[in-house]
């Protein structure tokens, strides 16, 4: 009879722990619990309206960081290096992607924005020829043709994400988009359809988890 | 002849088998086994085994089920509270259904597990003294023991009208 | 079984003429497993074709959407749910006969319970398909299970549909287990009489059963407790199914009588189906010695009883609708009897309430062909009962502006046919692989072989 | 250009519930080359413009996203419409994005239509014009719709450049009788301005002023203002017409005189007023009027009109007592051979009680003065027949469809050497033309119109033209003139410059921002002309024999399709007719008695035969017509025009005679008798009507004015509950809610609620179409409508109350939408939480979570949940409902639902969330009225009010306290978030 009782106790425990595991599993979902905005990336100041997109902190010049052996993410029509602009030069994200602060959707910078600098700067080689990628940009602009960027991040159509609200809350872009400033070529750091990621963050910050906050 | 570990008596009638069992018991045999095509009350009486512990599995399985059912329903409802129809988040009446069903489910499965455990199933190997006829219309009594006991057993079987007696 | 405190009294002698011996029993029943004849293959082919058509209909529906069905708002539920409830109902008598009658020690169950129980399992397997078939997005059906997922969303335990999920899956598991356990000793017997791969298969399925005293001892207890579980389960399952409707606000659905009413109806329809199946089976396998007229008569008596309960439930429904003074209920039930769906209602009443009354006459109870015909009527009637409840209820609801009329279209009917074929396929396979009558239990109810000249 | 391509990626957002997830491979994002300062992706832009779907000219704001027009909304600053738009106005978008539009110039040859370049086309026209001008005067004809303002002047100038004055401002409904009657009675050939708002008694002789008559949106707003019940007062509305339509549904009393006798009835009432000494006249004028009125004895009038004497006297008494009152003549009353007399009689009636100058005002100018009469059209046809016209250009009007066949337009038109259509669609007229020049739609063009005196309303493009090949007619004409070597437009090179001509830039900007320049026009005082007595009543003649089976035919404009120009717009085709609730079809309305006599029932196909033609249509048995009358809607029966319109239904105009004109030279739509003959064939009517009776279920409730004054209300079934029972139910609910309030639900949340004032609602269904536009509702088509599978999230239910045998029955209409119940039956039954309750009191529906058990819909007592039976939302599916470029209109803020998903109204939750986010980011509090669902926003009667019920100061929480407030099916204890205010009906003496 001893044997029996042990077995039974074991069985009962097994079932209960399974249930517990289930719940705890979900609680932790999608979350490699990364530190919140302030410590995520020092070069991105906490949201404070205008300062967010000012070029005060920008430090151009110097040698570009070496490229890793293999690059993640799809090849783009122009090899635009976030690790140089956002990383080395410390350009704020909102300088180019300014609509993140005032719209639900984020814009890609217009070519005129790029040309704002690259009309002048061209990272010429010793012979004085402009950097080929910048040359491409100037070419597109001259032709008046849009650069057909390959889309990296896309949230499913049945959910709506107010960038403006998250920026206003002082959330660093890196929180969701990863350390773009270290990416020579941008790649998605996580599946944006992983709702667990969103809800987990909302739970940690005590924000609403109401479904119609995003789904309508 | 080789050292037999047991001797089996094949009986055509349940009464004979019962008789054999009775006399085995009378001679103080403890280690014997009975095969029958169908459970017979006569045999059960003769063997007079004590109550099967399977029922404990049934009980604990059922209790586990109940606990699990309610726990799961409540835990998940609280994990993400969503109001529907203005009803309480933890609304007992519906959860009773869940608790009930899991009680039955886990209880039943535990019972089966218990049976397998105690009946020693599955037992795909050969069983000493087993004979296909035992699943048809014959009854078999197998006695185990030392040579002396076996010899005695042979006599008993023969005496009680075994159609066949052989060593195993 | 033997482990019962008191043995089952062989009520009347099991058979008029010379009782079959243990050996006869084994032989005769195992004979049913002989390689099938042409008839069998023809039947199987027929069934598979029907199943294929049903599958095609579903594929068609998945491709283009539920628009291919006849659904016409506000009638959002139709033949699929009807057929779901129908099959769940069919399932019930099986468990009733194998479990409840077992607890009540009624001897006559022995002959028929294996068939009934197999029917139960396959009927549940069929019923289980329909809630999925009827979904708008069947490919997300698994969302109803409360499995841990990255969204952190669970299923809504307040929804009767989730109760269904639990009830039906539990029912399937338990009744399947019950069937399998009961099979063990018989499969062992078959094993000992077969060779080659079949022998290997059977020794697997029988878990190496030997029929030793120890095995029988625990087996009997286990079987008793399973029966004990199955009994409340069977009552709960159809109550839960009935609550799909009773929990809703729809006039004609929202009634407390539904649980008992549905359970009675289920057993009623189930016994009908048992007869429908047993009659040809008995004929085909010449089991007249084991499955006898008195068994059918007992079934007929159960049918008569449940039919009366169902008829009473109908009466109560109408009475309450009138007595409550609730204008919506009244209007709904008036429409049921005399509205657009009068035909369905009267088919239902005729088949379920009136025709079974013939069984008061012993002559009819004991005439196999008549019983067979009546059982067919019962199956039809019970399908229509669910149709009437679901469709007329929805067609004539609170909002007069939204009253409407629905008739099924060919994909629905195709899937309905397919479901019958699916069921028959499993059953046909079963009777060729497993003994359709419980060998060891028949033996148990027979007088045991006694040796002349035992010890005196 | 770049902008458009950018949109093709960004704007398509929303397609597919199940679709999308990880970044879709190969999808490209195209940035702007130079970004525009005012355009922020994701933030809508609004362009103030003017609706050109009918001549009324309401002010609109076109909502654009990423430079695509996605919604038409009213311009609150505009004097016409005051920020409200009707169904037709909402549907302008479907004209804009119609896949059947003409995308490039075509030339008709023997082999049919062949593509041709703009230059070649212009050249051909220029040459032809040159020749025509050379060969004599008036050999060029230009046909437009009712037009006014700068472009109108330009057209005349352009025509003059080719020595022609053959200008036709053709409208099917041109209100000639009103103008003529005003000339005869007051010496002003103008359509007066009517002031419904201040009228305390409205007497309408056939005028469908809530549907199509003159300026329906503005009139609806004014009428609702006057007719609504507030502080114990409301205007009484008596409708006098042989057929009861949408307008008459709002009537407190329906008087159905014999067709054609409305004028006499008006005179009878007038003379009754005089007899009762209530006339507001003095001196010689009084004597003249008294003398004139003496001819019309109450008995005589009663005999001819079939209206009882006492009714005439009572109405006269009420009409004279409640001043200012208002009598209007229109619709049926002004569409028979005695139309002018009728209109004049009504003028007299107004004058007698002194309404003229108060509720009937004349101005120096009227937009209708210049609009051509039917007689002008026939004259033009005669000229063409006679070969006097070499070149005819038709711009945005469809005479081939709206003129009776008998008028012989087609033949005459073919005789013209060169016929040119400046059309956006290949309609019947364009089909006849030699050259088809693709025109833009009003949402893509520059113009300025004068819909009312003192109002200069601007039309500006809301977006770059959808099709590159299209050009605005004015631009085309300018090009043609230039090619022909004529200088027109005073140096203006484009339509925009024509419009801006003579305006300083600042003024133009101001006008474009506000929609126009609005000034109060001085009222022109008028007096009854001494010889008004010329206007004698003459019984109108009807073609066809008077005896036996013959029934007078009433061909009335469809509220949705107007004169047929709406027929290719899915939204309008699917919008059920207000009276019959039939969509997508034509029908004949037959009175139950007549139906009994002819042994016809709903859906029986009958041939309707008049002396001039025959058509075949199904019968709809309708108590709203006199037994001696049958009615058919105008608008269907197109033989061209596009996929939705072509070969659908029949055109009752085929039954009319061409010479049926009245004194003013207007076409008499109601001028012939017809006979009905059974064909023996049947067809199913695509009606959304279930039962026309609410069987005392208290869904749409009304109370008599007398009762309302005493504080009574119409009780529903829930009245049977005792207070104890109510208390018990409430307590149970409260305790449950108590245990439900955890997490976000416990926080102080708003509770969004709606009130609908049925004493304002006229049943115009503008809300329905607005919902289609805002929430990406698919158009399901006739077949699915037949199967009750329409997707309108808000619908108008129409119930009859009282015995429909006579005329003394009422219509109860109620907009039924999701009630957002607090104890929603639909929520707990969903196994996957797709239906649940949001903390702010909404009845959330998560499309991407829905698996389609349809349990919620089965359990919804209001039946306001709609299922996607087919895959309306997936590109390429046979049932895809948003064929390019219709999908450009999709609202990116709302998910497009796919196959197998349940959907429903959520009070435009997207608007709520956007407003909340905006407020949050701008760190401000939401104010009452910041959020408006599409239905409330567009409601011309301002019947729908939305707001936070937890804020005691909000309008909605004040309105729901009203004694008339009730909940539909309240006895179910669903605690709806929609509160209806009972309609109030003035019965008997007012």
mmCIF file of N, CA and C in Angstrom, chain D residues 250-300:
data_model
loop_
_atom_site.group_PDB
_atom_site.id
_atom_site.type_symbol
_atom_site.label_atom_id
_atom_site.label_comp_id
_atom_site.label_asym_id
_atom_site.label_seq_id
_atom_site.Cartn_x
_atom_site.Cartn_y
_atom_site.Cartn_z
ATOM 1 N N UNK D 250 -42.777 60.653 -41.248
ATOM 2 C CA UNK D 250 -42.609 61.521 -40.084
ATOM 3 C C UNK D 250 -43.879 62.295 -39.783
ATOM 4 N N UNK D 251 -44.879 62.151 -40.656
ATOM 5 C CA UNK D 251 -46.085 62.969 -40.505
ATOM 6 C C UNK D 251 -46.902 62.506 -39.307
ATOM 7 N N UNK D 252 -47.490 63.490 -38.613
ATOM 8 C CA UNK D 252 -48.414 63.146 -37.527
ATOM 9 C C UNK D 252 -49.754 62.729 -38.113
ATOM 10 N N UNK D 253 -50.016 63.191 -39.322
ATOM 11 C CA UNK D 253 -51.284 62.861 -39.958
ATOM 12 C C UNK D 253 -51.046 62.727 -41.449
ATOM 13 N N UNK D 254 -51.645 61.704 -42.024
ATOM 14 C CA UNK D 254 -51.483 61.487 -43.463
ATOM 15 C C UNK D 254 -52.837 61.648 -44.130
ATOM 16 N N UNK D 255 -52.928 62.602 -45.062
ATOM 17 C CA UNK D 255 -54.145 62.802 -45.841
ATOM 18 C C UNK D 255 -53.844 62.383 -47.271
ATOM 19 N N UNK D 256 -54.615 61.432 -47.787
ATOM 20 C CA UNK D 256 -54.351 60.910 -49.122
ATOM 21 C C UNK D 256 -55.469 61.315 -50.082
ATOM 22 N N UNK D 257 -55.344 62.490 -50.704
ATOM 23 C CA UNK D 257 -56.369 62.909 -51.664
ATOM 24 C C UNK D 257 -56.225 62.164 -52.985
ATOM 25 N N UNK D 258 -57.229 62.240 -53.810
ATOM 26 C CA UNK D 258 -57.125 61.641 -55.144
ATOM 27 C C UNK D 258 -55.937 62.274 -55.850
ATOM 28 N N UNK D 259 -55.162 61.469 -56.606
ATOM 29 C CA UNK D 259 -53.998 62.057 -57.270
ATOM 30 C C UNK D 259 -54.407 63.215 -58.169
ATOM 31 N N UNK D 260 -53.679 64.300 -58.071
ATOM 32 C CA UNK D 260 -53.932 65.448 -58.934
ATOM 33 C C UNK D 260 -54.820 66.488 -58.306
ATOM 34 N N UNK D 261 -55.410 66.154 -57.161
ATOM 35 C CA UNK D 261 -56.338 67.120 -56.565
ATOM 36 C C UNK D 261 -55.699 67.894 -55.422
ATOM 37 N N UNK D 262 -54.381 67.753 -55.246
ATOM 38 C CA UNK D 262 -53.733 68.435 -54.114
ATOM 39 C C UNK D 262 -53.981 69.935 -54.178
ATOM 40 N N UNK D 263 -53.882 70.480 -55.403
ATOM 41 C CA UNK D 263 -54.057 71.920 -55.549
ATOM 42 C C UNK D 263 -55.423 72.357 -55.065
ATOM 43 N N UNK D 264 -56.430 71.614 -55.497
ATOM 44 C CA UNK D 264 -57.787 71.966 -55.081
ATOM 45 C C UNK D 264 -57.897 71.909 -53.564
ATOM 46 N N UNK D 265 -57.300 70.895 -52.981
ATOM 47 C CA UNK D 265 -57.353 70.763 -51.521
ATOM 48 C C UNK D 265 -56.726 71.991 -50.868
ATOM 49 N N UNK D 266 -55.584 72.412 -51.423
ATOM 50 C CA UNK D 266 -54.932 73.604 -50.880
ATOM 51 C C UNK D 266 -55.874 74.798 -50.945
ATOM 52 N N UNK D 267 -56.514 74.942 -52.094
ATOM 53 C CA UNK D 267 -57.463 76.049 -52.231
ATOM 54 C C UNK D 267 -58.600 75.896 -51.230
ATOM 55 N N UNK D 268 -59.064 74.649 -51.096
ATOM 56 C CA UNK D 268 -60.144 74.399 -50.145
ATOM 57 C C UNK D 268 -59.734 74.831 -48.751
ATOM 58 N N UNK D 269 -58.518 74.462 -48.365
ATOM 59 C CA UNK D 269 -58.044 74.840 -47.026
ATOM 60 C C UNK D 269 -57.939 76.348 -46.925
ATOM 61 N N UNK D 270 -57.366 76.942 -47.985
ATOM 62 C CA UNK D 270 -57.224 78.396 -47.968
ATOM 63 C C UNK D 270 -58.589 79.058 -47.784
ATOM 64 N N UNK D 271 -59.545 78.611 -48.585
ATOM 65 C CA UNK D 271 -60.863 79.266 -48.492
ATOM 66 C C UNK D 271 -61.491 79.000 -47.139
ATOM 67 N N UNK D 272 -61.218 77.806 -46.577
ATOM 68 C CA UNK D 272 -61.729 77.518 -45.238
ATOM 69 C C UNK D 272 -61.144 78.511 -44.233
ATOM 70 N N UNK D 273 -59.839 78.779 -44.400
ATOM 71 C CA UNK D 273 -59.189 79.749 -43.511
ATOM 72 C C UNK D 273 -59.906 81.083 -43.628
ATOM 73 N N UNK D 274 -60.135 81.457 -44.889
ATOM 74 C CA UNK D 274 -60.793 82.746 -45.112
ATOM 75 C C UNK D 274 -62.185 82.732 -44.469
ATOM 76 N N UNK D 275 -62.931 81.668 -44.755
ATOM 77 C CA UNK D 275 -64.293 81.569 -44.190
ATOM 78 C C UNK D 275 -64.248 81.723 -42.683
ATOM 79 N N UNK D 276 -63.226 81.086 -42.068
ATOM 80 C CA UNK D 276 -63.145 81.139 -40.605
ATOM 81 C C UNK D 276 -62.623 82.487 -40.124
ATOM 82 N N UNK D 277 -62.356 83.366 -41.087
ATOM 83 C CA UNK D 277 -61.916 84.709 -40.716
ATOM 84 C C UNK D 277 -60.523 84.715 -40.107
ATOM 85 N N UNK D 278 -59.740 83.693 -40.423
ATOM 86 C CA UNK D 278 -58.382 83.643 -39.867
ATOM 87 C C UNK D 278 -57.361 84.234 -40.827
ATOM 88 N N UNK D 279 -57.848 84.710 -41.992
ATOM 89 C CA UNK D 279 -56.912 85.174 -43.009
ATOM 90 C C UNK D 279 -56.151 86.388 -42.505
ATOM 91 N N UNK D 280 -54.890 86.457 -42.838
ATOM 92 C CA UNK D 280 -54.024 87.557 -42.408
ATOM 93 C C UNK D 280 -53.917 88.560 -43.546
ATOM 94 N N UNK D 281 -55.071 89.077 -43.973
ATOM 95 C CA UNK D 281 -55.107 89.953 -45.138
ATOM 96 C C UNK D 281 -55.901 91.202 -44.795
ATOM 97 N N UNK D 282 -55.643 92.259 -45.550
ATOM 98 C CA UNK D 282 -56.369 93.502 -45.296
ATOM 99 C C UNK D 282 -56.753 94.139 -46.626
ATOM 100 N N UNK D 283 -57.705 94.997 -46.554
ATOM 101 C CA UNK D 283 -58.061 95.884 -47.658
ATOM 102 C C UNK D 283 -58.519 95.145 -48.900
ATOM 103 N N UNK D 284 -58.212 95.749 -50.030
ATOM 104 C CA UNK D 284 -58.683 95.251 -51.322
ATOM 105 C C UNK D 284 -58.201 93.824 -51.534
ATOM 106 N N UNK D 285 -56.936 93.587 -51.132
ATOM 107 C CA UNK D 285 -56.365 92.244 -51.308
ATOM 108 C C UNK D 285 -57.260 91.211 -50.637
ATOM 109 N N UNK D 286 -57.693 91.539 -49.403
ATOM 110 C CA UNK D 286 -58.552 90.627 -48.658
ATOM 111 C C UNK D 286 -59.820 90.347 -49.458
ATOM 112 N N UNK D 287 -60.407 91.392 -50.001
ATOM 113 C CA UNK D 287 -61.654 91.197 -50.762
ATOM 114 C C UNK D 287 -61.407 90.296 -51.962
ATOM 115 N N UNK D 288 -60.311 90.626 -52.684
ATOM 116 C CA UNK D 288 -60.024 89.813 -53.877
ATOM 117 C C UNK D 288 -59.918 88.343 -53.493
ATOM 118 N N UNK D 289 -59.128 88.102 -52.444
ATOM 119 C CA UNK D 289 -58.908 86.707 -52.045
ATOM 120 C C UNK D 289 -60.236 86.070 -51.636
ATOM 121 N N UNK D 290 -61.014 86.824 -50.851
ATOM 122 C CA UNK D 290 -62.292 86.269 -50.391
ATOM 123 C C UNK D 290 -63.149 85.912 -51.602
ATOM 124 N N UNK D 291 -63.180 86.830 -52.546
ATOM 125 C CA UNK D 291 -63.973 86.594 -53.748
ATOM 126 C C UNK D 291 -63.501 85.337 -54.474
ATOM 127 N N UNK D 292 -62.185 85.233 -54.581
ATOM 128 C CA UNK D 292 -61.613 84.087 -55.293
ATOM 129 C C UNK D 292 -61.954 82.787 -54.567
ATOM 130 N N UNK D 293 -61.787 82.847 -53.258
ATOM 131 C CA UNK D 293 -61.954 81.611 -52.473
ATOM 132 C C UNK D 293 -63.409 81.158 -52.465
ATOM 133 N N UNK D 294 -64.297 82.101 -52.656
ATOM 134 C CA UNK D 294 -65.713 81.749 -52.596
ATOM 135 C C UNK D 294 -66.032 80.611 -53.574
ATOM 136 N N UNK D 295 -65.217 80.529 -54.650
ATOM 137 C CA UNK D 295 -65.512 79.490 -55.654
ATOM 138 C C UNK D 295 -65.357 78.087 -55.071
ATOM 139 N N UNK D 296 -64.569 77.968 -54.008
ATOM 140 C CA UNK D 296 -64.229 76.614 -53.550
ATOM 141 C C UNK D 296 -64.957 76.307 -52.256
ATOM 142 N N UNK D 297 -66.152 75.727 -52.403
ATOM 143 C CA UNK D 297 -66.907 75.373 -51.211
ATOM 144 C C UNK D 297 -66.311 74.114 -50.609
ATOM 145 N N UNK D 298 -66.437 74.001 -49.305
ATOM 146 C CA UNK D 298 -65.870 72.830 -48.617
ATOM 147 C C UNK D 298 -66.423 71.542 -49.220
ATOM 148 N N UNK D 299 -67.762 71.523 -49.463
ATOM 149 C CA UNK D 299 -68.355 70.286 -49.976
ATOM 150 C C UNK D 299 -67.757 69.948 -51.337
ATOM 151 N N UNK D 300 -67.752 70.944 -52.204
ATOM 152 C CA UNK D 300 -67.244 70.702 -53.560
ATOM 153 C C UNK D 300 -65.833 70.127 -53.496
#
